PDB file of C-alpha atoms in Angstrom:
ATOM      1  CA  MET A  57      -0.674   0.151   0.367  1.00  0.00           C
ATOM      2  CA  ASP A  58       1.182   3.593  -1.342  1.00  0.00           C
ATOM      3  CA  PRO A  59       1.985   5.695   2.401  1.00  0.00           C
ATOM      4  CA  ALA A  60       0.559   8.471   0.496  1.00  0.00           C
ATOM      5  CA  ALA A  61      -2.260   7.190   0.072  1.00  0.00           C
ATOM      6  CA  GLY A  62      -5.753   7.677   2.310  1.00  0.00           C
ATOM      7  CA  ALA A  63      -3.831  10.294   4.756  1.00  0.00           C
ATOM      8  CA  GLY A  64      -5.045  12.940   5.813  1.00  0.00           C
ATOM      9  CA  PRO A  65      -4.015  17.102   3.507  1.00  0.00           C
ATOM     10  CA  ARG A  66      -1.084  17.782   4.743  1.00  0.00           C
ATOM     11  CA  LEU A  67       0.353  21.219   5.888  1.00  0.00           C
ATOM     12  CA  VAL A  68       3.194  21.698   3.025  1.00  0.00           C
ATOM     13  CA  CYS A  69       3.549  25.765   4.580  1.00  0.00           C
ATOM     14  CA  GLU A  70       5.004  26.768   7.514  1.00  0.00           C
ATOM     15  CA  GLU A  71       3.204  28.735   9.338  1.00  0.00           C
ATOM     16  CA  PHE A  72      -0.887  28.921   9.098  1.00  0.00           C
ATOM     17  CA  PRO A  73      -1.866  27.969   5.318  1.00  0.00           C
ATOM     18  CA  VAL A  74      -4.927  29.505   4.495  1.00  0.00           C
ATOM     19  CA  THR A  75      -7.103  27.538   1.888  1.00  0.00           C
ATOM     20  CA  ASN A  76      -9.695  30.506   0.991  1.00  0.00           C
ATOM     21  CA  LYS A  77      -7.930  33.268   1.319  1.00  0.00           C
ATOM     22  CA  ASP A  78      -9.579  35.932   4.091  1.00  0.00           C
ATOM     23  CA  PRO A  79     -10.055  39.244   3.399  1.00  0.00           C
ATOM     24  CA  VAL A  80      -8.209  40.185   6.304  1.00  0.00           C
ATOM     25  CA  ASP A  81      -5.475  37.582   4.971  1.00  0.00           C
ATOM     26  CA  ALA A  82      -5.138  39.441   2.613  1.00  0.00           C
ATOM     27  CA  HIS A  83      -5.553  43.302   3.505  1.00  0.00           C
ATOM     28  CA  ILE A  84      -2.225  42.481   5.979  1.00  0.00           C
ATOM     29  CA  GLY A  85      -0.018  41.508   3.254  1.00  0.00           C
ATOM     30  CA  ASN A  86      -0.771  44.728   1.145  1.00  0.00           C
ATOM     31  CA  ARG A  87      -0.189  46.961   4.382  1.00  0.00           C
ATOM     32  CA  LEU A  88       3.230  44.405   4.864  1.00  0.00           C
ATOM     33  CA  ARG A  89       3.768  45.009   0.746  1.00  0.00           C
ATOM     34  CA  ALA A  90       3.203  48.730   0.914  1.00  0.00           C
ATOM     35  CA  ALA A  91       5.518  48.939   4.009  1.00  0.00           C
ATOM     36  CA  ARG A  92       8.967  46.864   2.997  1.00  0.00           C
ATOM     37  CA  GLU A  93       7.981  48.768  -0.624  1.00  0.00           C
ATOM     38  CA  LEU A  94       8.340  51.816   1.089  1.00  0.00           C
ATOM     39  CA  ARG A  95      11.561  51.001   2.977  1.00  0.00           C
ATOM     40  CA  ARG A  96      12.974  49.936  -0.133  1.00  0.00           C
ATOM     41  CA  MET A  97      14.050  46.608   0.743  1.00  0.00           C
ATOM     42  CA  THR A  98      13.357  43.351  -1.822  1.00  0.00           C
ATOM     43  CA  LEU A  99      11.123  40.247  -0.386  1.00  0.00           C
ATOM     44  CA  GLY A 100      14.990  38.633   0.683  1.00  0.00           C
ATOM     45  CA  GLN A 101      16.222  41.417   2.765  1.00  0.00           C
ATOM     46  CA  VAL A 102      12.810  41.138   5.261  1.00  0.00           C
ATOM     47  CA  GLY A 103      13.038  37.799   5.042  1.00  0.00           C
ATOM     48  CA  ARG A 104      16.692  37.432   6.162  1.00  0.00           C
ATOM     49  CA  SER A 105      16.119  40.237   8.776  1.00  0.00           C
ATOM     50  CA  VAL A 106      13.620  37.414  10.379  1.00  0.00           C
ATOM     51  CA  GLY A 107      15.091  34.629   9.949  1.00  0.00           C
ATOM     52  CA  LEU A 108      12.629  33.176   6.828  1.00  0.00           C
ATOM     53  CA  THR A 109      12.922  33.309   2.815  1.00  0.00           C
ATOM     54  CA  TYR A 110      11.788  35.531   0.151  1.00  0.00           C
ATOM     55  CA  GLN A 111       9.103  32.470  -1.128  1.00  0.00           C
ATOM     56  CA  GLN A 112       7.823  33.054   2.153  1.00  0.00           C
ATOM     57  CA  ILE A 113       7.632  35.997   2.936  1.00  0.00           C
ATOM     58  CA  ARG A 114       5.837  36.199  -0.943  1.00  0.00           C
ATOM     59  CA  LYS A 115       3.326  33.929   0.930  1.00  0.00           C
ATOM     60  CA  TYR A 116       2.603  36.802   3.653  1.00  0.00           C
ATOM     61  CA  GLU A 117       2.324  39.212   0.668  1.00  0.00           C
ATOM     62  CA  SER A 118      -0.228  37.878  -1.059  1.00  0.00           C
ATOM     63  CA  GLY A 119      -2.017  36.048   1.945  1.00  0.00           C
ATOM     64  CA  GLU A 120      -1.744  32.994   0.936  1.00  0.00           C
ATOM     65  CA  ASN A 121      -0.920  32.584   4.631  1.00  0.00           C
ATOM     66  CA  ARG A 122      -1.656  33.685   7.983  1.00  0.00           C
ATOM     67  CA  LEU A 123       0.974  36.220  10.429  1.00  0.00           C
ATOM     68  CA  SER A 124       1.325  35.328  13.684  1.00  0.00           C
ATOM     69  CA  ALA A 125       1.321  38.015  16.168  1.00  0.00           C
ATOM     70  CA  SER A 126       4.877  37.655  16.905  1.00  0.00           C
ATOM     71  CA  ARG A 127       5.936  37.202  12.670  1.00  0.00           C
ATOM     72  CA  LEU A 128       3.701  40.411  12.583  1.00  0.00           C
ATOM     73  CA  TYR A 129       5.544  42.259  15.687  1.00  0.00           C
ATOM     74  CA  GLY A 130       8.684  40.935  14.704  1.00  0.00           C
ATOM     75  CA  LEU A 131       8.149  42.812  10.666  1.00  0.00           C
ATOM     76  CA  SER A 132       7.196  45.578  12.039  1.00  0.00           C
ATOM     77  CA  LEU A 133      10.654  45.813  14.290  1.00  0.00           C
ATOM     78  CA  VAL A 134      12.591  45.063  11.164  1.00  0.00           C
ATOM     79  CA  LEU A 135      10.169  47.585   8.512  1.00  0.00           C
ATOM     80  CA  LYS A 136      10.714  50.215  11.483  1.00  0.00           C
ATOM     81  CA  ILE A 137       6.786  50.931  12.004  1.00  0.00           C
ATOM     82  CA  GLU A 138       4.061  50.623  14.756  1.00  0.00           C
ATOM     83  CA  PRO A 139       2.515  46.978  14.758  1.00  0.00           C
ATOM     84  CA  SER A 140      -1.020  49.025  14.548  1.00  0.00           C
ATOM     85  CA  PHE A 141      -0.070  49.616  10.610  1.00  0.00           C
ATOM     86  CA  PHE A 142      -0.396  46.535   9.759  1.00  0.00           C
ATOM     87  CA  PHE A 143      -4.384  46.660  10.066  1.00  0.00           C
ATOM     88  CA  GLN A 144      -5.368  50.366   9.552  1.00  0.00           C
ATOM     89  CA  GLY A 145      -7.718  50.747   6.845  1.00  0.00           C
ATOM     90  CA  LEU A 146      -9.784  47.791   7.712  1.00  0.00           C
ATOM     91  CA  GLY A 147     -13.417  48.084   8.762  1.00  0.00           C
ATOM     92  CA  GLU A 148     -15.570  46.394  11.666  1.00  0.00           C
ATOM     93  CA  GLY A 149     -16.351  43.479   9.657  1.00  0.00           C
ATOM     94  CA  GLY A 150     -12.941  42.436   8.419  1.00  0.00           C
ATOM     95  CA  GLU A 151     -13.400  44.256   4.909  1.00  0.00           C
ATOM     96  CA  ALA A 152     -11.221  47.125   3.026  1.00  0.00           C
ATOM     97  CA  ARG A 153     -12.202  50.718   3.049  1.00  0.00           C
ATOM     98  CA  THR A 154     -10.344  52.712   0.042  1.00  0.00           C
ATOM     99  CA  THR A 155     -10.628  56.191   0.593  1.00  0.00           C
ATOM    100  CA  GLY A 156      -8.803  57.913  -1.888  1.00  0.00           C
ATOM    101  CA  ALA A 157      -5.441  57.535  -2.144  1.00  0.00           C
ATOM    102  CA  SER A 158      -4.693  56.712   1.782  1.00  0.00           C
ATOM    103  CA  GLY A 159      -7.199  52.952   0.804  1.00  0.00           C
ATOM    104  CA  ASP A 160      -4.753  51.222  -1.808  1.00  0.00           C
ATOM    105  CA  PRO A 161      -0.783  50.518   0.070  1.00  0.00           C
ATOM    106  CA  ALA A 162       1.129  50.064  -3.612  1.00  0.00           C
ATOM    107  CA  LEU A 163       0.628  54.242  -3.908  1.00  0.00           C
ATOM    108  CA  VAL A 164       0.503  55.181  -0.777  1.00  0.00           C
ATOM    109  CA  ALA A 165       3.825  53.640  -0.963  1.00  0.00           C
ATOM    110  CA  ALA A 166       4.190  54.787  -3.909  1.00  0.00           C
ATOM    111  CA  LEU A 167       3.670  58.600  -3.738  1.00  0.00           C
ATOM    112  CA  ASN A 168       5.338  58.430  -0.053  1.00  0.00           C
ATOM    113  CA  ARG A 169       8.940  57.907  -2.287  1.00  0.00           C
ATOM    114  CA  ILE A 170       8.440  60.491  -4.467  1.00  0.00           C
ATOM    115  CA  GLY A 171      10.694  63.643  -2.393  1.00  0.00           C
ATOM    116  CA  ASN A 172       9.410  67.021  -2.781  1.00  0.00           C
ATOM    117  CA  PRO A 173       6.176  67.209  -0.748  1.00  0.00           C
ATOM    118  CA  ASP A 174       4.419  69.763  -2.115  1.00  0.00           C
ATOM    119  CA  ILE A 175       4.656  67.496  -6.004  1.00  0.00           C
ATOM    120  CA  ARG A 176       3.442  64.721  -3.499  1.00  0.00           C
ATOM    121  CA  HIS A 177       0.652  66.369  -1.093  1.00  0.00           C
ATOM    122  CA  HIS A 178      -0.728  67.686  -5.103  1.00  0.00           C
ATOM    123  CA  LEU A 179      -0.816  64.259  -6.487  1.00  0.00           C
ATOM    124  CA  LYS A 180      -3.086  62.958  -3.287  1.00  0.00           C
ATOM    125  CA  GLY A 181      -5.189  65.498  -3.240  1.00  0.00           C
ATOM    126  CA  LEU A 182      -5.747  64.445  -7.488  1.00  0.00           C
ATOM    127  CA  ILE A 183      -6.450  61.060  -6.505  1.00  0.00           C
ATOM    128  CA  GLU A 184      -8.515  61.743  -4.555  1.00  0.00           C
ATOM    129  CA  VAL A 185     -10.606  64.450  -6.392  1.00  0.00           C
ATOM    130  CA  LEU A 186     -10.730  62.142  -9.828  1.00  0.00           C
ATOM    131  CA  ASP A 187     -11.865  58.832  -7.047  1.00  0.00           C
ATOM    132  CA  SER A 188     -14.545  60.867  -6.038  1.00  0.00           C
ATOM    133  CA  ASP A 189     -15.582  61.835  -9.679  1.00  0.00           C
ATOM    134  CA  PHE A 190     -15.476  58.123 -10.177  1.00  0.00           C
ATOM    135  CA  ALA A 191     -17.524  57.048  -7.545  1.00  0.00           C
ATOM    136  CA  ASN A 192     -19.679  59.794  -7.906  1.00  0.00           C
ATOM    137  CA  ALA A 193     -19.924  58.917 -12.045  1.00  0.00           C
ATOM    138  CA  SER A 194     -20.361  54.680 -11.052  1.00  0.00           C
ATOM    139  CA  ALA A 195     -23.898  55.877 -10.749  1.00  0.00           C
ATOM    140  CA  PRO A 196     -25.731  58.383 -13.827  1.00  0.00           C
ATOM    141  CA  SER A 197     -28.559  60.427 -13.425  1.00  0.00           C
ATOM    142  CA  LEU A 198     -30.400  61.913 -15.446  1.00  0.00           C
ATOM    143  CA  PRO A 199     -30.742  65.268 -15.183  1.00  0.00           C
ATOM    144  CA  SER A 200     -34.437  66.041 -14.749  1.00  0.00           C
ATOM    145  CA  GLY A 201     -36.988  66.056 -18.053  1.00  0.00           C
ATOM    146  CA  SER A 202     -34.588  63.754 -19.685  1.00  0.00           C
ATOM    147  CA  ARG A 203     -35.716  60.931 -20.883  1.00  0.00           C
ATOM    148  CA  SER A 204     -34.735  57.691 -21.357  1.00  0.00           C
TER     149      SER A 204
END
């Protein structure tokens, strides 16, 4: 008899494998990626700093693997951020809230890389205006007296 036959599911991931990506895990992974990019660190640099491989960090960033509290804390020390950074932007039900430029961690990281604070401020304002214009345009309304 094959030793693998009839065996239950194997856990091949190092830490807390996730069968279906939880929105909270995906959000935390996005925040991890944004913090790493903000520090201009590679997956390998972050991994080596906490004793992991770049593949494991990639799995955390994708939400494929769930982060433990101690690992999250270690990553916050390496990335020089508060642990609460990973949870910013989560709604009460665990869904990610998006509010203009502050809703996308990659966009926030890109904006933060802009050296000139005036340009950064104006770009953020432009993005938020465009975002609100898009939100308002998503449900078009006909002017009064118009027929469809």
